Amino acid sequence: MTIASTETKVIYGGNGSTATFAVPFMFLRNEDIEVVLVDAEDGEYLQSEGTDYQLAGAGEQTGGTCVMTAVPEPGQTLVIRREPAMVQEVDYVENDAFPAATHEAALDKLTMICQALAEKLDRAVTFRISSAVTGVNMPEPRVGRLIGWTGEAGDLGNYAVSDLGAVVTPVAVHLGGTGADNPTEALFNLGFGGAGLTVAGCDEPAEVLETMGAEPADPDILRADTPDVLQALFGSSLHVHTGTDLLSLNVTKNHIKWALTGDSTFNDMSFGAGYALQNGWTGTLVFHVYPNGHELSLATALKLAPGVPDPDPAATEIRVVLEIFQGRQTVVSLENVE
């Protein structure tokens, strides 16, 4: 037979009801299977055949089943893996007939051994393919020691934490720490001050308000103020302008609607009573120009931000953003809206 699958280990999570688990790979003998139960604290316990579990299906191409005596509980993990003994048990007698089945069984076992070794190597820490490092040895385990590279970085050794330069605590604020070993001092060092310390000690929002002597916002007051706030920010309506230039425009609002009736010029403008004198006012105006097929020329006195395109008479709307700063008028953007 052939070994067509490279699978050599399977892992199941316990659910408190399932006791029978598939072994989805071929194994020649029951002794070749190792069963490990991992508890919720990650403790691994090797199970014993006949006591902790029963196996069926040895020698079957499709594998077999493992029946646990005790059902694995939620939080537990069951690991079933193939671990054949690394021995060669086939003895060929000189001048005897060549037993094909026996020879193939020996090859199958060698393949299973190789797969078991590959599974272990997959869990090992290795150097990358391009590394030229060889002969690195791990030191013997020692309690309270850390593993690190030796002086020549060619081997590993055990080191005491003090030998590596322990991190001094508390870590200073400028190094990313709090500079403190207790919450109160930490909050103070991070700039929260007395008020921050007081608020940090509160468990509920109501307690925060009471501690600070504050009152919750009144939703009715907020709703009543909303129209005035929006009008102050965005205005309540457009300023409508007519004509073929802006010489007659008396600016009173930030948004201006201008429908062209002929070829027109976008030039300087004056300001209404609601605004300060032109040279003393700073702000941004948005022009919504509807060309209706007419040309719109930008006055040479205007400053243009880099990349501002020419107005397109075929556009549905030409949206111009004009910035006024210290008497200088600059077209910061122009968009031909289709």
Coordinates of C-alpha atoms in Angstrom, one line a residue:
M1 CA 0.0 0.0 0.0
T2 CA 1.0 3.7 -0.2
I3 CA 1.2 6.5 2.3
A4 CA -0.6 9.3 0.3
S5 CA -1.2 11.7 3.2
T6 CA 1.4 13.7 5.2
E7 CA -1.0 14.0 8.2
T8 CA 0.5 12.5 11.3
K9 CA -1.3 14.4 14.1
V10 CA -4.9 15.5 14.9
I11 CA -6.2 17.7 17.6
Y12 CA -9.7 17.7 19.1
G13 CA -11.5 20.0 21.5
G14 CA -13.5 18.4 24.3
N15 CA -17.2 19.1 24.5
G16 CA -18.3 16.9 27.4
S17 CA -20.2 14.4 25.3
T18 CA -18.0 13.0 22.5
A19 CA -15.8 10.0 23.5
T20 CA -15.0 8.5 20.0
F21 CA -12.5 10.3 17.9
A22 CA -11.3 9.5 14.3
V23 CA -7.6 8.7 13.7
P24 CA -7.5 10.0 10.1
F25 CA -4.1 8.5 9.2
M26 CA -2.8 4.9 8.8
F27 CA -1.0 3.3 11.7
L28 CA 0.6 -0.2 11.6
R29 CA 0.3 -1.1 15.3
N30 CA -1.5 0.3 18.3
E31 CA 1.8 1.0 19.9
D32 CA 2.6 3.5 17.2
I33 CA -0.2 5.9 18.4
E34 CA 0.4 8.4 21.2
V35 CA -2.6 10.1 22.9
V36 CA -2.1 13.2 25.1
L37 CA -4.8 15.0 27.1
V38 CA -4.3 18.7 27.7
D39 CA -6.3 20.3 30.5
A40 CA -7.6 23.8 30.8
E41 CA -4.4 24.9 32.5
D42 CA -2.3 23.6 29.6
G43 CA -1.0 20.7 31.5
E44 CA -0.2 17.7 29.2
Y45 CA -0.9 14.1 30.4
L46 CA 0.1 11.1 28.4
Q47 CA -2.7 8.6 28.2
S48 CA -2.4 4.8 28.5
E49 CA -3.9 2.3 26.1
G50 CA -6.4 0.0 27.7
T51 CA -6.8 2.2 30.7
D52 CA -7.5 5.7 29.3
Y53 CA -8.5 4.8 25.7
Q54 CA -9.0 1.9 23.2
L55 CA -7.8 1.9 19.5
A56 CA -9.3 0.2 16.5
G57 CA -8.2 0.1 12.8
A58 CA -4.5 -0.8 12.9
G59 CA -3.2 -1.5 9.4
E60 CA -6.2 0.1 7.7
Q61 CA -5.3 2.5 4.9
T62 CA -8.0 5.1 6.0
G63 CA -7.0 5.0 9.7
G64 CA -9.1 4.0 12.7
T65 CA -10.8 5.3 15.8
C66 CA -9.8 6.2 19.4
V67 CA -12.4 5.7 22.1
M68 CA -11.7 7.6 25.4
T69 CA -12.7 6.0 28.7
A70 CA -13.4 9.4 30.2
V71 CA -15.1 11.9 27.9
P72 CA -12.9 15.0 27.4
E73 CA -14.6 18.1 29.0
P74 CA -14.9 21.6 27.5
G75 CA -11.6 23.4 27.9
Q76 CA -9.7 20.1 27.5
T77 CA -7.8 19.2 24.3
L78 CA -7.1 15.7 22.9
V79 CA -4.0 15.2 20.8
I80 CA -3.6 12.0 18.8
R81 CA -0.3 11.5 16.9
R82 CA 1.6 8.7 15.2
E83 CA 5.0 8.0 16.8
P84 CA 6.3 4.7 15.4
A85 CA 9.4 3.1 17.1
M86 CA 12.6 3.8 15.1
V87 CA 13.6 0.2 14.5
Q88 CA 14.0 -1.9 11.4
E89 CA 12.4 -5.3 12.0
V90 CA 12.5 -6.8 8.5
D91 CA 15.1 -9.6 8.0
Y92 CA 15.9 -10.6 4.4
V93 CA 17.3 -14.1 4.1
E94 CA 19.8 -14.6 1.3
N95 CA 18.5 -16.6 -1.7
D96 CA 14.9 -16.6 -0.3
A97 CA 12.0 -15.2 -2.4
F98 CA 11.6 -11.5 -2.3
P99 CA 8.4 -10.8 -0.3
A100 CA 6.9 -7.7 -1.8
A101 CA 4.3 -7.1 0.9
T102 CA 6.9 -7.3 3.6
H103 CA 9.2 -5.0 1.8
E104 CA 6.4 -2.4 1.2
A105 CA 5.5 -2.6 4.9
A106 CA 9.1 -1.7 5.8
L107 CA 9.0 1.3 3.4
D108 CA 5.7 2.4 4.8
K109 CA 7.1 2.4 8.3
L110 CA 10.2 4.4 7.2
T111 CA 7.8 6.9 5.6
M112 CA 5.9 7.1 8.9
I113 CA 9.1 7.6 10.8
C114 CA 10.1 10.5 8.5
Q115 CA 6.7 12.1 8.9
A116 CA 6.9 11.9 12.7
L117 CA 10.3 13.5 12.5
A118 CA 9.0 16.2 10.2
E119 CA 6.2 17.0 12.7
K120 CA 8.7 17.5 15.5
L121 CA 10.9 19.7 13.3
D122 CA 7.8 21.8 12.4
R123 CA 7.5 22.6 16.2
A124 CA 11.2 23.4 16.6
V125 CA 12.8 26.8 16.6
T126 CA 15.0 26.9 13.4
F127 CA 17.2 29.5 11.6
R128 CA 15.9 30.9 8.4
I129 CA 16.9 29.2 5.1
S130 CA 19.6 31.8 4.3
S131 CA 21.4 31.4 7.6
A132 CA 24.9 30.1 7.6
V133 CA 24.9 29.5 11.4
T134 CA 25.6 25.9 12.5
G135 CA 26.5 24.1 15.7
V136 CA 24.4 26.2 18.1
N137 CA 23.8 24.5 21.4
M138 CA 21.1 25.2 24.0
P139 CA 22.3 25.4 27.6
E140 CA 21.0 23.2 30.4
P141 CA 17.8 24.5 32.0
R142 CA 18.4 26.7 35.1
V143 CA 15.7 28.3 37.3
G144 CA 15.6 32.1 37.2
R145 CA 17.9 32.4 34.2
L146 CA 17.3 33.8 30.7
I147 CA 18.7 32.3 27.5
G148 CA 20.8 34.7 25.4
W149 CA 23.6 34.8 22.9
T150 CA 27.1 34.5 24.1
G151 CA 29.7 37.3 23.4
E152 CA 30.5 35.9 19.9
A153 CA 26.9 35.3 19.1
G154 CA 27.8 31.8 18.0
D155 CA 26.2 30.0 20.9
L156 CA 23.5 30.3 23.7
G157 CA 24.0 30.6 27.4
N158 CA 22.2 31.1 30.7
Y159 CA 22.2 34.7 32.1
A160 CA 21.0 36.2 35.3
V161 CA 18.6 39.1 34.8
S162 CA 21.0 41.4 36.7
D163 CA 23.7 40.6 34.2
L164 CA 21.5 41.8 31.3
G165 CA 20.8 45.2 32.9
A166 CA 17.4 45.1 34.5
V167 CA 14.7 47.6 33.6
V168 CA 14.5 50.2 36.4
T169 CA 11.0 50.7 37.7
P170 CA 9.1 52.9 37.8
V171 CA 9.7 53.8 34.2
A172 CA 10.1 57.6 33.7
V173 CA 7.4 59.5 31.8
H174 CA 9.8 60.5 29.0
L175 CA 10.6 56.9 28.4
G176 CA 6.9 56.0 28.0
G177 CA 6.1 55.1 31.6
T178 CA 4.3 56.9 34.4
G179 CA 7.2 57.6 36.8
A180 CA 5.1 56.1 39.6
D181 CA 4.3 52.9 41.5
N182 CA 0.7 53.8 42.4
P183 CA -2.3 55.1 40.5
T184 CA -2.6 58.4 42.3
E185 CA 1.0 59.5 41.6
A186 CA 0.8 58.1 38.0
L187 CA -2.2 60.3 37.2
F188 CA -0.5 63.3 38.7
N189 CA 2.7 62.7 36.7
L190 CA 0.7 62.4 33.5
G191 CA -0.7 65.8 34.0
F192 CA -4.2 65.1 35.2
G193 CA -3.8 67.3 38.3
G194 CA -6.1 67.5 41.2
A195 CA -9.3 67.4 39.1
G196 CA -8.1 64.4 37.2
L197 CA -7.3 62.6 40.4
T198 CA -10.7 63.3 41.8
V199 CA -12.5 62.2 38.6
A200 CA -10.4 59.0 38.4
G201 CA -11.6 58.0 41.8
C202 CA -15.3 58.0 40.7
D203 CA -17.1 54.9 39.7
E204 CA -20.3 56.3 38.1
P205 CA -21.0 59.3 35.8
A206 CA -23.4 60.7 38.4
E207 CA -20.6 60.7 41.0
V208 CA -18.3 62.6 38.6
L209 CA -20.9 65.3 38.1
E210 CA -21.5 65.6 41.9
T211 CA -17.7 65.7 42.6
M212 CA -17.1 68.4 40.1
G213 CA -20.3 70.4 41.1
A214 CA -21.5 70.1 37.5
E215 CA -25.0 69.5 36.1
P216 CA -26.0 67.4 33.1
A217 CA -26.8 69.2 29.9
D218 CA -30.5 70.0 29.4
P219 CA -31.6 68.3 26.1
D220 CA -34.4 70.9 25.6
I221 CA -31.9 73.8 25.9
L222 CA -29.6 72.1 23.4
R223 CA -32.4 71.6 20.9
A224 CA -33.6 75.2 21.2
D225 CA -30.1 76.5 20.5
T226 CA -29.4 74.3 17.5
P227 CA -31.0 76.6 14.8
D228 CA -29.0 79.6 16.0
V229 CA -25.8 77.7 16.2
L230 CA -26.3 76.3 12.7
Q231 CA -27.1 79.7 11.3
A232 CA -24.0 81.2 12.9
L233 CA -21.9 78.5 11.4
F234 CA -23.4 78.0 7.9
G235 CA -25.8 80.9 7.3
S236 CA -29.5 80.5 6.7
S237 CA -29.7 81.1 2.9
L238 CA -27.7 81.9 -0.2
H239 CA -26.9 85.4 -1.4
V240 CA -28.2 85.5 -5.0
H241 CA -26.3 87.7 -7.5
T242 CA -27.1 88.7 -11.0
G243 CA -24.9 90.4 -13.7
T244 CA -21.9 89.8 -15.8
D245 CA -19.3 90.7 -13.2
L246 CA -19.0 91.1 -9.4
L247 CA -18.5 94.8 -9.3
S248 CA -22.0 95.3 -8.1
L249 CA -21.9 92.5 -5.6
N250 CA -22.4 93.7 -2.0
V251 CA -21.3 90.6 0.0
T252 CA -23.6 89.9 3.0
K253 CA -23.3 86.1 3.2
N254 CA -20.6 83.4 2.8
H255 CA -22.4 81.5 0.0
I256 CA -23.2 83.2 -3.2
K257 CA -25.4 81.9 -6.1
W258 CA -24.6 83.4 -9.5
A259 CA -26.4 82.4 -12.7
L260 CA -24.7 83.7 -15.8
T261 CA -26.7 85.4 -18.5
G262 CA -23.7 86.1 -20.7
D263 CA -19.9 85.9 -20.8
S264 CA -18.8 87.2 -17.3
T265 CA -15.8 88.1 -15.3
F266 CA -15.0 86.9 -11.8
N267 CA -13.4 90.0 -10.2
D268 CA -13.0 92.0 -7.0
M269 CA -16.0 92.8 -4.9
S270 CA -17.2 95.0 -2.1
F271 CA -18.6 94.1 1.3
G272 CA -21.9 94.9 3.0
A273 CA -22.6 96.5 6.3
G274 CA -22.5 93.2 8.0
Y275 CA -18.8 92.9 7.2
A276 CA -15.8 95.0 8.1
L277 CA -14.0 96.9 5.4
Q278 CA -12.5 94.7 2.7
N279 CA -8.9 95.2 3.8
G280 CA -9.7 94.4 7.4
W281 CA -11.9 91.3 6.9
T282 CA -10.6 87.7 6.8
G283 CA -12.7 84.8 5.7
T284 CA -13.8 82.3 3.0
L285 CA -16.5 82.7 0.4
V286 CA -18.1 80.0 -1.7
F287 CA -19.5 80.9 -5.1
H288 CA -22.0 78.5 -6.8
V289 CA -21.8 79.7 -10.4
Y290 CA -24.2 78.3 -13.0
P291 CA -22.6 79.2 -16.4
N292 CA -25.5 78.1 -18.7
G293 CA -22.9 77.8 -21.5
H294 CA -21.3 81.2 -21.0
E295 CA -17.6 81.9 -20.4
L296 CA -16.3 82.9 -17.0
S297 CA -13.0 84.7 -16.9
L298 CA -10.9 85.0 -13.7
A299 CA -9.6 88.6 -13.1
T300 CA -5.9 89.0 -13.3
A301 CA -5.9 90.7 -9.9
L302 CA -6.9 87.5 -8.3
K303 CA -4.3 85.1 -6.9
L304 CA -4.7 81.5 -7.9
A305 CA -3.6 78.5 -5.9
P306 CA -1.5 76.0 -7.7
G307 CA -3.5 73.6 -9.9
V308 CA -6.6 75.7 -10.1
P309 CA -8.3 74.7 -13.5
D310 CA -10.0 77.1 -15.9
P311 CA -13.7 77.5 -15.6
D312 CA -15.6 75.2 -18.0
P313 CA -18.7 76.8 -19.6
A314 CA -20.1 73.3 -20.3
A315 CA -20.2 72.5 -16.5
T316 CA -23.5 72.4 -14.7
E317 CA -21.9 74.3 -11.8
I318 CA -18.6 76.1 -11.3
R319 CA -17.8 76.0 -7.6
V320 CA -15.3 78.6 -6.6
V321 CA -13.8 78.9 -3.1
L322 CA -12.3 82.4 -2.5
E323 CA -10.1 83.1 0.5
I324 CA -9.8 86.7 1.7
F325 CA -6.8 87.4 3.9
Q326 CA -5.4 90.9 4.7
G327 CA -7.0 92.4 1.6
R328 CA -5.6 89.7 -0.7
Q329 CA -8.2 87.6 -2.6
T330 CA -7.1 84.1 -3.6
V331 CA -9.0 81.4 -5.4
V332 CA -8.0 78.3 -3.4
S333 CA -10.1 75.9 -5.4
L334 CA -12.3 75.7 -8.5
E335 CA -14.4 72.7 -9.3
N336 CA -16.2 72.2 -12.6
V337 CA -19.2 70.1 -11.5
E338 CA -20.8 68.0 -14.2

